[in-house]
XYZ file of C-alpha atoms in Angstrom:
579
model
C 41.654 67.691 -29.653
C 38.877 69.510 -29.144
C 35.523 68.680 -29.641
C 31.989 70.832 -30.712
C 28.834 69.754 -28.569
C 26.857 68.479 -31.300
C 24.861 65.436 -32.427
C 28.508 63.504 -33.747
C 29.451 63.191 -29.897
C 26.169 60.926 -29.439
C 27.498 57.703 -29.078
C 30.503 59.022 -26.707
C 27.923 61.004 -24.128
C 25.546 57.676 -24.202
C 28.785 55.719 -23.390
C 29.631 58.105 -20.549
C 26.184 57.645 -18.686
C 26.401 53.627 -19.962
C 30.211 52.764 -18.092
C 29.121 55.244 -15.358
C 25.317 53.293 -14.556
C 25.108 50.612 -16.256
C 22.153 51.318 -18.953
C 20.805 55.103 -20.276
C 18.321 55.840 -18.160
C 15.063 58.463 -19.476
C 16.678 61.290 -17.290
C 19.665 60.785 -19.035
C 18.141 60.991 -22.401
C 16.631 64.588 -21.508
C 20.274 65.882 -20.067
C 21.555 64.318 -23.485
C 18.746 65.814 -25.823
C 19.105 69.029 -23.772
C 23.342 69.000 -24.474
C 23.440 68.214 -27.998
C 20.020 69.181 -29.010
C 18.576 66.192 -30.238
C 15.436 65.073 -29.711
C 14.768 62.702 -27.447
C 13.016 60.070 -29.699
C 15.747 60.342 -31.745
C 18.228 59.517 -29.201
C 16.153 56.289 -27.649
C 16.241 54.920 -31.676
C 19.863 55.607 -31.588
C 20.257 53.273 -28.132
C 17.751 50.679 -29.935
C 19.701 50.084 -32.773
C 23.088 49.567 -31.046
C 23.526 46.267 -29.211
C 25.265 47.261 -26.525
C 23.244 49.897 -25.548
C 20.817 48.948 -22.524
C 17.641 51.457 -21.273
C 17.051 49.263 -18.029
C 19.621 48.206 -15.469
C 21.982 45.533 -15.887
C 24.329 43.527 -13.432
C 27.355 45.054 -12.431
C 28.871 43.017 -14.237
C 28.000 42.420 -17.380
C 28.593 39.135 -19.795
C 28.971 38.774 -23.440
C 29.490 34.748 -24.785
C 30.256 34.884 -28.220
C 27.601 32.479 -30.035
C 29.601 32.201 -33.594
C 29.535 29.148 -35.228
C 33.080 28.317 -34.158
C 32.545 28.916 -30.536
C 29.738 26.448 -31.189
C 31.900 23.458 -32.270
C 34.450 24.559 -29.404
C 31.827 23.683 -26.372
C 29.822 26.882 -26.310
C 26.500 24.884 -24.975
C 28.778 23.253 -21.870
C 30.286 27.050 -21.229
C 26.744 29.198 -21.428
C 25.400 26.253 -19.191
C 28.054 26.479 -16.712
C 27.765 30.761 -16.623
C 24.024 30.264 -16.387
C 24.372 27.822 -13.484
C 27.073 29.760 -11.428
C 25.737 32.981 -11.692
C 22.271 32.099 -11.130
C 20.918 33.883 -13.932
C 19.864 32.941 -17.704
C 21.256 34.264 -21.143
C 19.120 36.801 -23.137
C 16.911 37.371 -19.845
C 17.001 40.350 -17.195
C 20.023 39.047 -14.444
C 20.483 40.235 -10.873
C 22.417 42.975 -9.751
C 25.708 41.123 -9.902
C 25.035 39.629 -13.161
C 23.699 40.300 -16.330
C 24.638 37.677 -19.469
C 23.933 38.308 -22.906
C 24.782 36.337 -26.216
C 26.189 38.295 -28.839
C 27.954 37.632 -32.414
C 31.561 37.650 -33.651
C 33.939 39.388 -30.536
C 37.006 39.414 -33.165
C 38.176 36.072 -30.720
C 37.575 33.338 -33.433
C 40.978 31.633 -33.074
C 40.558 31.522 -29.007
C 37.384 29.977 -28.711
C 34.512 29.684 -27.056
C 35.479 33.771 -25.424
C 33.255 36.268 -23.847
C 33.681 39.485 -22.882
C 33.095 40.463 -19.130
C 32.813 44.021 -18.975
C 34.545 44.209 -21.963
C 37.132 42.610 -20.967
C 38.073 39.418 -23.263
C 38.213 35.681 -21.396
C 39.414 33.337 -23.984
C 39.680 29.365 -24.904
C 37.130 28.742 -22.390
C 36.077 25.665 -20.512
C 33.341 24.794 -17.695
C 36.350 24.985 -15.384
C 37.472 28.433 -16.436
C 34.330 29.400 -16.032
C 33.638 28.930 -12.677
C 37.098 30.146 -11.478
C 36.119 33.202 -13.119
C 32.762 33.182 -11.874
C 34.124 32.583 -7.907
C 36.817 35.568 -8.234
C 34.254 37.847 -8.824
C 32.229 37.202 -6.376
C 35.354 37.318 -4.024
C 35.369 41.231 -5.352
C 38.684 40.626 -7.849
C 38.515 43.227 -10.688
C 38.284 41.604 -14.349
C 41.057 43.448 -15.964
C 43.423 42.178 -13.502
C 42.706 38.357 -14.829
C 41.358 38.391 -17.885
C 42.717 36.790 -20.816
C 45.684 38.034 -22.753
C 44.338 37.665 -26.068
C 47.559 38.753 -28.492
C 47.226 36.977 -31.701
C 49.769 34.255 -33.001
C 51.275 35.286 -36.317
C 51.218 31.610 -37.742
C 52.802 32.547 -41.041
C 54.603 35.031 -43.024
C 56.438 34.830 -46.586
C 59.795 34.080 -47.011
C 62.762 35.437 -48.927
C 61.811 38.917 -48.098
C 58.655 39.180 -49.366
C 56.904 39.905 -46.195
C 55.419 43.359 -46.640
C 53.193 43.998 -43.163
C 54.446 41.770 -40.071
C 58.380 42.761 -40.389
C 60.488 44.777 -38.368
C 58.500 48.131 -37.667
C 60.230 51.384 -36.814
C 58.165 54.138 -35.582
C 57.801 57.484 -37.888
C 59.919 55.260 -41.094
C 57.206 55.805 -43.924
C 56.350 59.319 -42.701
C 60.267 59.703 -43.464
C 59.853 58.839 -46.183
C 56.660 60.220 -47.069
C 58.182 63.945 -46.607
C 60.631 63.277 -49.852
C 57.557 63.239 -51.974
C 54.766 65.778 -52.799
C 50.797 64.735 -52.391
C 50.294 63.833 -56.119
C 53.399 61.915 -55.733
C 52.342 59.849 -53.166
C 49.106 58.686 -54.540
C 50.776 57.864 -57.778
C 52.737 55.445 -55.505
C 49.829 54.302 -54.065
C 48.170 53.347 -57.535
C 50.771 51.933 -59.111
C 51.315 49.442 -56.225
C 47.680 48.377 -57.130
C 47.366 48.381 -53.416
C 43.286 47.699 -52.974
C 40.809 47.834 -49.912
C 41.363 44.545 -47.897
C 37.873 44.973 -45.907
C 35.528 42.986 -48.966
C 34.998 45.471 -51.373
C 38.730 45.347 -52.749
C 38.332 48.840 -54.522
C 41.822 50.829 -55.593
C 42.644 52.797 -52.761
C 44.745 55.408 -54.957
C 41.777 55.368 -57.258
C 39.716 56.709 -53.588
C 42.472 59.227 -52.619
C 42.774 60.918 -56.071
C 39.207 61.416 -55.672
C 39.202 62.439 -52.739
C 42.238 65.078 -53.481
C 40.675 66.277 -56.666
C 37.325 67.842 -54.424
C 38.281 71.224 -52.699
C 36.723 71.574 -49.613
C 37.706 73.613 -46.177
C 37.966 70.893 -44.979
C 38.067 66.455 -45.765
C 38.667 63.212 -43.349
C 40.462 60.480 -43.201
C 38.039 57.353 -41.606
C 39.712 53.771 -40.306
C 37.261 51.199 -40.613
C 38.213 49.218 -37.394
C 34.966 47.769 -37.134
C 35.632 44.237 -38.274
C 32.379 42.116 -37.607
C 32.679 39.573 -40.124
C 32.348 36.167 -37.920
C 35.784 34.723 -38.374
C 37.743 37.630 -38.943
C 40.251 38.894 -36.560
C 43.170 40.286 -38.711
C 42.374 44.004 -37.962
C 42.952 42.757 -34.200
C 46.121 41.844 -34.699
C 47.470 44.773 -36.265
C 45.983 47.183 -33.610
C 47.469 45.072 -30.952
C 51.018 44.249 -32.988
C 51.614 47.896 -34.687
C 49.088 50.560 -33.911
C 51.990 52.974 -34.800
C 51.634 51.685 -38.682
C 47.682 52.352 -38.860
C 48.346 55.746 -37.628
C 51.124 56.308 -40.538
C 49.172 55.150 -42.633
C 46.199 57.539 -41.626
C 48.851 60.327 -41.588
C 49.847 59.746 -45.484
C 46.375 59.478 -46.468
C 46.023 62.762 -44.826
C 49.125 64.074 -46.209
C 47.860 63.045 -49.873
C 44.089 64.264 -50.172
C 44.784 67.484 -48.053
C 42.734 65.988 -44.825
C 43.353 67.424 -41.420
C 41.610 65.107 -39.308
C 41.497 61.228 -39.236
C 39.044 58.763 -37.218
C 39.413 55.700 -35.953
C 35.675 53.840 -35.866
C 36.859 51.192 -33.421
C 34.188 48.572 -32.483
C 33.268 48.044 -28.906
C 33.933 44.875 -28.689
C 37.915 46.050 -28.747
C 37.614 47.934 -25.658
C 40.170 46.404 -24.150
C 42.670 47.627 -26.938
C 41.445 51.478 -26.377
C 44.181 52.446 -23.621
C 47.359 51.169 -25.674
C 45.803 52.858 -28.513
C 45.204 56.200 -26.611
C 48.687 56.423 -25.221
C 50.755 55.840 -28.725
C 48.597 57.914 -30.324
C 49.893 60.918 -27.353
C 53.652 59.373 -28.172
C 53.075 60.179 -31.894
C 51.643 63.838 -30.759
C 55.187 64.174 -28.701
C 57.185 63.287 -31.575
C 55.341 65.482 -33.831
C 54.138 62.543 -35.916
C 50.895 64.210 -35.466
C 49.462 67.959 -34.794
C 50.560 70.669 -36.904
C 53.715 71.420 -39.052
C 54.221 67.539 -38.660
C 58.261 66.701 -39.806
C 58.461 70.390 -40.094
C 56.275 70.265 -43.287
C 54.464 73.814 -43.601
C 50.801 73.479 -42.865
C 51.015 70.128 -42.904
C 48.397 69.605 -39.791
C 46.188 66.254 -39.269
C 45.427 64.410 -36.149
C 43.633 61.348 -35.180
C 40.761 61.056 -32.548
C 38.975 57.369 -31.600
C 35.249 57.080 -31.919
C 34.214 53.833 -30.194
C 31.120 51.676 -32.227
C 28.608 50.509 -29.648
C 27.989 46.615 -31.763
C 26.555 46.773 -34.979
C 27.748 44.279 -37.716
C 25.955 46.621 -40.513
C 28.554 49.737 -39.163
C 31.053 47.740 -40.769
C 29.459 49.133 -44.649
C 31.695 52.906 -45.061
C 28.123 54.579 -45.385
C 26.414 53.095 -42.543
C 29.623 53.697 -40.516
C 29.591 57.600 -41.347
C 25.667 57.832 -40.198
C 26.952 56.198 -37.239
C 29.945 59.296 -36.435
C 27.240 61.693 -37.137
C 25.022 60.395 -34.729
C 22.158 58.154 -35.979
C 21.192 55.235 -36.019
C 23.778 52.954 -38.412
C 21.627 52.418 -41.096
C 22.813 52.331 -44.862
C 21.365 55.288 -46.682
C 20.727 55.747 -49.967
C 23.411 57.770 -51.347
C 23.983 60.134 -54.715
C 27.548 60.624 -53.861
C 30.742 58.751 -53.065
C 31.890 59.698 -49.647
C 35.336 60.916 -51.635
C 32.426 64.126 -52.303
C 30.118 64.140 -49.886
C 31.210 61.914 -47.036
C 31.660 62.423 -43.264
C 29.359 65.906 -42.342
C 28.955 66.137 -45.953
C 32.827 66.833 -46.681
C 35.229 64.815 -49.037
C 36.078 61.321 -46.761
C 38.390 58.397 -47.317
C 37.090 55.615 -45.648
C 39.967 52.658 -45.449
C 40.181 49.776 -43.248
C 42.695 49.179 -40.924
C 44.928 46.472 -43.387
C 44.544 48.921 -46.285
C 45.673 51.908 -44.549
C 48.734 49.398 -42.925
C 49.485 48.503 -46.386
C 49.797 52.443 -47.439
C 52.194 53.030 -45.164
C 54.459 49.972 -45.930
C 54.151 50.607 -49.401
C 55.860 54.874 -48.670
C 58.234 52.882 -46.162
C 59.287 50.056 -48.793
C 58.809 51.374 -52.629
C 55.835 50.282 -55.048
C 58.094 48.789 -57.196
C 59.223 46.312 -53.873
C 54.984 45.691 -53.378
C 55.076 44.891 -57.240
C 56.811 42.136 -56.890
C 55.697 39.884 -54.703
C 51.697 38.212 -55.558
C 50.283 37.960 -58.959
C 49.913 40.580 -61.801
C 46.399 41.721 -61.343
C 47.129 41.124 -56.984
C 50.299 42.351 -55.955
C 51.688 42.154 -52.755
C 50.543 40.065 -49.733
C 47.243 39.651 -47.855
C 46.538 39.047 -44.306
C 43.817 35.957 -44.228
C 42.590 34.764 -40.328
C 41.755 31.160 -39.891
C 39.979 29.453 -37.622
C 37.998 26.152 -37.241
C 39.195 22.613 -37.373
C 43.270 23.585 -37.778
C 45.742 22.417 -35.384
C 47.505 26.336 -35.957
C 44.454 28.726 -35.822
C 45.530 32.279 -35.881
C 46.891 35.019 -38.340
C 48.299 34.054 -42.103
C 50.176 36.966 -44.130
C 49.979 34.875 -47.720
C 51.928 36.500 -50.825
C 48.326 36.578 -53.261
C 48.226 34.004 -55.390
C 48.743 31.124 -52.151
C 46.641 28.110 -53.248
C 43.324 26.810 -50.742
C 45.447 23.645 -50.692
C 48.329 25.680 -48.924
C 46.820 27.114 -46.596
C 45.326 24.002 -45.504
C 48.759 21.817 -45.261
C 51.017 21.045 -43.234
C 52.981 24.178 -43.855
C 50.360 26.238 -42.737
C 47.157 25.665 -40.892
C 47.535 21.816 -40.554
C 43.770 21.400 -41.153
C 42.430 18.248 -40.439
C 39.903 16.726 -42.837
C 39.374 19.766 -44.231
C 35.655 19.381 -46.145
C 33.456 22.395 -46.200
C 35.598 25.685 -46.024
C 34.107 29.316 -45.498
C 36.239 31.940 -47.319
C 35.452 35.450 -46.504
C 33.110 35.049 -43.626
C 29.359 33.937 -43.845
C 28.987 37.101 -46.519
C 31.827 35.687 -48.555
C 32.097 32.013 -50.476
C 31.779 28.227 -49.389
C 34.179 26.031 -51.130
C 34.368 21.798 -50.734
C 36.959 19.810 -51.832
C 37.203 19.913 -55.353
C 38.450 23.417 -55.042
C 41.323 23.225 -52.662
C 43.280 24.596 -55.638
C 41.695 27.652 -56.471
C 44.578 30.618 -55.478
C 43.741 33.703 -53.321
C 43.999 36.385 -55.863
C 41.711 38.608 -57.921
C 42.338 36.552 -60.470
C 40.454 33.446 -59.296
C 38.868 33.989 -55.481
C 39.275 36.911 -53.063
C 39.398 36.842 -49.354
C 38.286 39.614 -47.344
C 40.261 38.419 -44.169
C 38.111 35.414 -42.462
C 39.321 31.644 -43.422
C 36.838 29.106 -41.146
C 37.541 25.325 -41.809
C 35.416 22.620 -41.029
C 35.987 19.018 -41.271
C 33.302 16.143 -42.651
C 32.359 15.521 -38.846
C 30.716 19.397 -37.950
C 26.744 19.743 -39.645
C 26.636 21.672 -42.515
C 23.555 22.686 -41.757
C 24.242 23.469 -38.361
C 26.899 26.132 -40.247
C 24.412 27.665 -42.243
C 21.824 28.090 -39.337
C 24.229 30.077 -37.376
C 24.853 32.317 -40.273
C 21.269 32.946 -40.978
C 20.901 33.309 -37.439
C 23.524 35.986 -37.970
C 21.977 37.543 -40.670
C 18.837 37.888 -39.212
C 19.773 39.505 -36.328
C 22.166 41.796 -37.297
C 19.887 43.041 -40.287
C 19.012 46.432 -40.007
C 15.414 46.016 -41.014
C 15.332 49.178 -43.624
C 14.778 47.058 -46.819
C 12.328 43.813 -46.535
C 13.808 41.339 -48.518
C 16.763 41.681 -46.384
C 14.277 41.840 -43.402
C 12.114 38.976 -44.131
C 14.534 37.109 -46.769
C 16.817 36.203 -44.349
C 14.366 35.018 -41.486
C 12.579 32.947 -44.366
C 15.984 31.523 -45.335
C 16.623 30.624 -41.886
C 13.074 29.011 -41.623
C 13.908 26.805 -44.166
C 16.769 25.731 -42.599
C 14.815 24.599 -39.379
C 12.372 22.832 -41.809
C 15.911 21.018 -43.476
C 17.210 20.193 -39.794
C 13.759 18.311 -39.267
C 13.611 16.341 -41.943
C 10.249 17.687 -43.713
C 12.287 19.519 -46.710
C 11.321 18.617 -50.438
C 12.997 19.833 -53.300
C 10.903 22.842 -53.897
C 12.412 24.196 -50.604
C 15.571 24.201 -51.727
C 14.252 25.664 -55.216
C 12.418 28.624 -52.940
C 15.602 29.204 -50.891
C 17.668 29.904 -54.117
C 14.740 32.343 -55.463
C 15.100 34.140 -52.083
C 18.712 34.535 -52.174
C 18.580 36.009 -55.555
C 15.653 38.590 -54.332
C 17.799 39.538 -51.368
C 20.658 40.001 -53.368
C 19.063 42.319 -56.049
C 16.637 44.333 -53.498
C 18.804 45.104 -50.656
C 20.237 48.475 -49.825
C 23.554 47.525 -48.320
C 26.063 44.556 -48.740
C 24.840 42.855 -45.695
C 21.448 42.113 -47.666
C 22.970 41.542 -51.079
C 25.449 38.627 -49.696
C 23.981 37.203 -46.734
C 22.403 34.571 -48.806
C 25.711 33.735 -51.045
C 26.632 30.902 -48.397
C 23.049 29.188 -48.449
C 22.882 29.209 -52.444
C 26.189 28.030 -53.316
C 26.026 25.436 -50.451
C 23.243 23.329 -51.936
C 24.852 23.181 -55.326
C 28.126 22.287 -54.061
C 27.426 19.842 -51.794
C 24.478 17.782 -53.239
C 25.467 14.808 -51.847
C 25.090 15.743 -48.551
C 21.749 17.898 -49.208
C 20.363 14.806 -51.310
C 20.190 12.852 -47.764
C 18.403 15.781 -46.139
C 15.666 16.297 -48.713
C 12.868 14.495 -48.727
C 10.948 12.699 -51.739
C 9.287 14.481 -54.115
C 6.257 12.704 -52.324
C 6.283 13.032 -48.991
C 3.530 14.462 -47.043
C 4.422 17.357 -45.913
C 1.789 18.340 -43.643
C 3.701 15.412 -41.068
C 4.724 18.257 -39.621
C 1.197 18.980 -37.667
C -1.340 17.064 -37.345
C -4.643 18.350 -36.638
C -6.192 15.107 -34.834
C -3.216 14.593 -32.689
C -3.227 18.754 -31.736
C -7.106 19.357 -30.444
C -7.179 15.393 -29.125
C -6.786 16.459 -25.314
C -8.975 19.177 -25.720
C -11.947 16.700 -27.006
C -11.367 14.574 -24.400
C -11.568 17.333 -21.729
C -15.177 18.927 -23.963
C -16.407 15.295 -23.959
C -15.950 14.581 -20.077
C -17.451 18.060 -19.469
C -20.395 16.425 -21.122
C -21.093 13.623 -19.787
């Protein structure tokens, strides 16, 4: 494919100079600005805003420990210690020129924990020992890719009695096979009345978004793959890029088929670097079998390709609109918008914008029949869902559940073989916290959803060490636009701390529940209007543990600092000066 020297190949020239030196340098910014004729302020907010962009040198090799909350049950503090201490340098800080190491959020690793990526390469399930046999073969000059981790997820689970619809046997080019017996209209009347809906969160009817898409005439439209799966916990997308790439890009293909699309992107976050070669090559194998270019199957001016735009870390990128201000070329911050991308999307054209399950789904449902998806799940959820689980389970890893699987299922011996299960994080610190007395509740729309991430904790991990590292999330991976979402969530996390020491009274708890409902109304984006949901419902549904942390309605709650105690040096040091 070819590609037009203009502001939407941004993040792929600052990549080039990043790989080739190791941070964006100013004289790089000026050949940039001078290429794609940007300015050059705008491109050094672009490099801000992405975190793994660097404007000052950096180690040659460079270190990413994933700090996610289950990383942190899994011996993160012995691993970051035993990095820090072999390579001589400290996290967050400038390294030497052999080392740089940085901590960063969710790597997409959750069920092979604590991981890091070394030059993008993933090292998984790691230990002090690991560590510094990793540590020593670098410095002996061994390359990373030839021993780093082979990090192919475990499919733990899939329905029985032939009602598996995504992991079964895969055939390359089957649903496009089929897909050529049916017209456009056709296929998206498949599509909605499988009731197939977006599996990234936002669980909208994907034939509802193609019809839409279809109905706006335009020279031309795209077809956008969310692969940018930040959600702590979730890893689900991973496994389907690594298991069968070939059925994202079928799906992509109908979807292009059906709206009249010629052109499909993959946003694939940076953190799945490693997964970008495989990727590359089937995509030429498809080209070869005329699965993609032009007059694909022999259909007349039937043309659509796929291209891979690589993220450069930014949890927010993950929202469709912040995602498609991140192709064009700025910064990856939610905008308001007038229009559904379906009318003025990508470069201001008609865009679908599906995640990587959804569009998976698609294609299985051409392949197998709606009337087969139909079947299988509940009335109002048909069809199966792909949930990854992590956290205190003997069987971490991936789950496809027919809808309608109870919490109590998932948790047994069947399944995940959780042990103790007691505080349970459905949908990722954006999504829902559930105790006991809900084990239950079924995944389906008709009671509680699940975007993808499943963490389980037992009644021995801190729930407020839980809801720290989300805020801690939160916070950091806020954009900063809107302040509610901007100062909400560092306030929320504040009063957290203040829990952890002991000094909270109830009218914390009250403030923190007035702050997650400001946050929620205010915000721009869905980052801002869920990041509190965990910290609100958590209080309510576990009072019993909360009622221990909060102090009485009379405590003084200036303990915290005391004056005398503070300046009492310095009035010893003013009186001796005296005398």
């Amino acid at each position: 494919m070819t590609f037009i020297m203009d502001r939407t190949q941004l993040l792929n020239k600052l990549w080039e100079y990043q790989q080739q030196f190791g941070y964006i340098s100013n004289q790089a910014i000026l050949e940039i600005s001078k290429l794609l004729n940007v300015s050059n302020i705008e491109i050094e907010s672009v490099i801000s805003f992405y975190h793994f962009f660097h404007k000052t040198p950096t180690g040659k090799h460079l270190i990413y420990l994933n700090n996610s909350i289950i990383s942190e049950f899994k011996g993160f503090d012995e691993v970051k210690t035993t990095f820090e201490k072999e390579t001589g340098c400290t996290f967050n800080e400038p390294g030497n020129n052999e080392f740089t190491l940085l901590e960063t959020s969710c790597i997409g690793l959750n069920d092979q924990e604590p991981a890091a990526l070394i030059n993008f390469q993933p090292f998984t399930d790691l230990t002090p020992k690991k560590v510094k046999l990793i540590i020593q073969k670098i410095k002996n000059g061994e390359n990373v890719k030839d021993f780093c981790s082979k990090t192919i997820s475990k499919i733990r689970f899939t329905p029985k009695n032939d009602k598996t619809v995504i992991f079964r046997n895969y055939r390359m080019g089957e649903s496009l096979q089929q897909m050529q017996k049916f017209s456009p209209q056709q296929i998206i009347a498949k599509i909605s009345k499988s009731k197939v809906q977006g599996c990234g969160g936002a669980f909208f009817p994907t034939g509802y978004k193609w019809q839409s898409c279809r109905n706006n005439e335009d020279d031309a439209k795209y077809i956008i793959c969310n692969a940018d799966e930040g959600e702590p916990g979730t890893f689900k997308d991973r496994a389907l890029l690594q298991h069968l790439p070939g059925l994202l890009f079928e799906g992509m293909t109908i979807a292009g088929y059906a709206t009249g699309a010629k052109e499909g992107i993959i946003y694939l976050r940076a953190e799945y670097f490693f997964i970008l070669p495989e990727l590359e090559a089937l995509l030429q194998e498809f080209r070869n079998k005329n699965y993609l270019g032009k007059n694909i199957l022999g259909i007349n001016n039937f043309e659509f390709n796929i291209r891979i735009q690589m993220g450069a870390g930014s949890y927010v990128c993950g929202a469709a609109s912040a995602l498609i201000e991140s192709l064009e070329g700025r910064r990856g911050e939610p905008p308001v918008r007038t229009h559904s991308a379906t009318k003025h999307g990508y470069l201001q054209k008609p865009t679908v914008v599906n995640n990587v399950e959804t569009l998976c789904y698609a294609a299985r449902i051409i392949e197998l029949g709606e009337d087969f998806f139909l079947n299988i799940g509940t009335p109002e959820s048909p069809g199966t869902k792909l949930i990854s689980i992590s956290g205190d389970v003997a069987k971490p890893g991936i789950y496809e559940i027919e809808y309608g699987t109870s919490i109590r299922d998932l948790l047994g011996i069947e399944m995940s073989q959780a042990t103790s299960p007691y505080f349970v994080q459905v949908s990722g610190p954006s999504g829902e916290c559930i105790n006991n007395t809900e084990f239950d509740r079924k995944i389906c729309r008709e009671d509680i959803l699940c975007g993808g991430a499943f963490m389980v904790f037992n009644r021995n991990r801190d729930i407020l060490q839980v809801l720290r590292n989300f805020m801690e999330f939160f916070k950091e991976e806020s954009c900063g636009v809107c302040t509610p979402c901007r100062a909400g969530n560092y306030i929320l996390t504040e009063k957290i701390k203040k829990i952890q020491r002991g000094l909270c009274a109830q009218e914390d708890v009250d403030e923190m529940k007035q702050w997650g409902k400001i946050i929620k109304l205010t915000s721009r984006c869905g980052l801002g209007k869920s990041s509190a949901n965990t910290v609100t419902m958590a209080v309510d549904k576990f009072k019993d543990y909360f009622n221990v942390k909060i102090a009485p309605s009379n405590f003084n709650k200036t303990v915290e600092f005391d004056m005398e105690d503070a300046i009492h040096e310095f009035d010893s040091i003013i009186k001796e000066t005296q005398l």
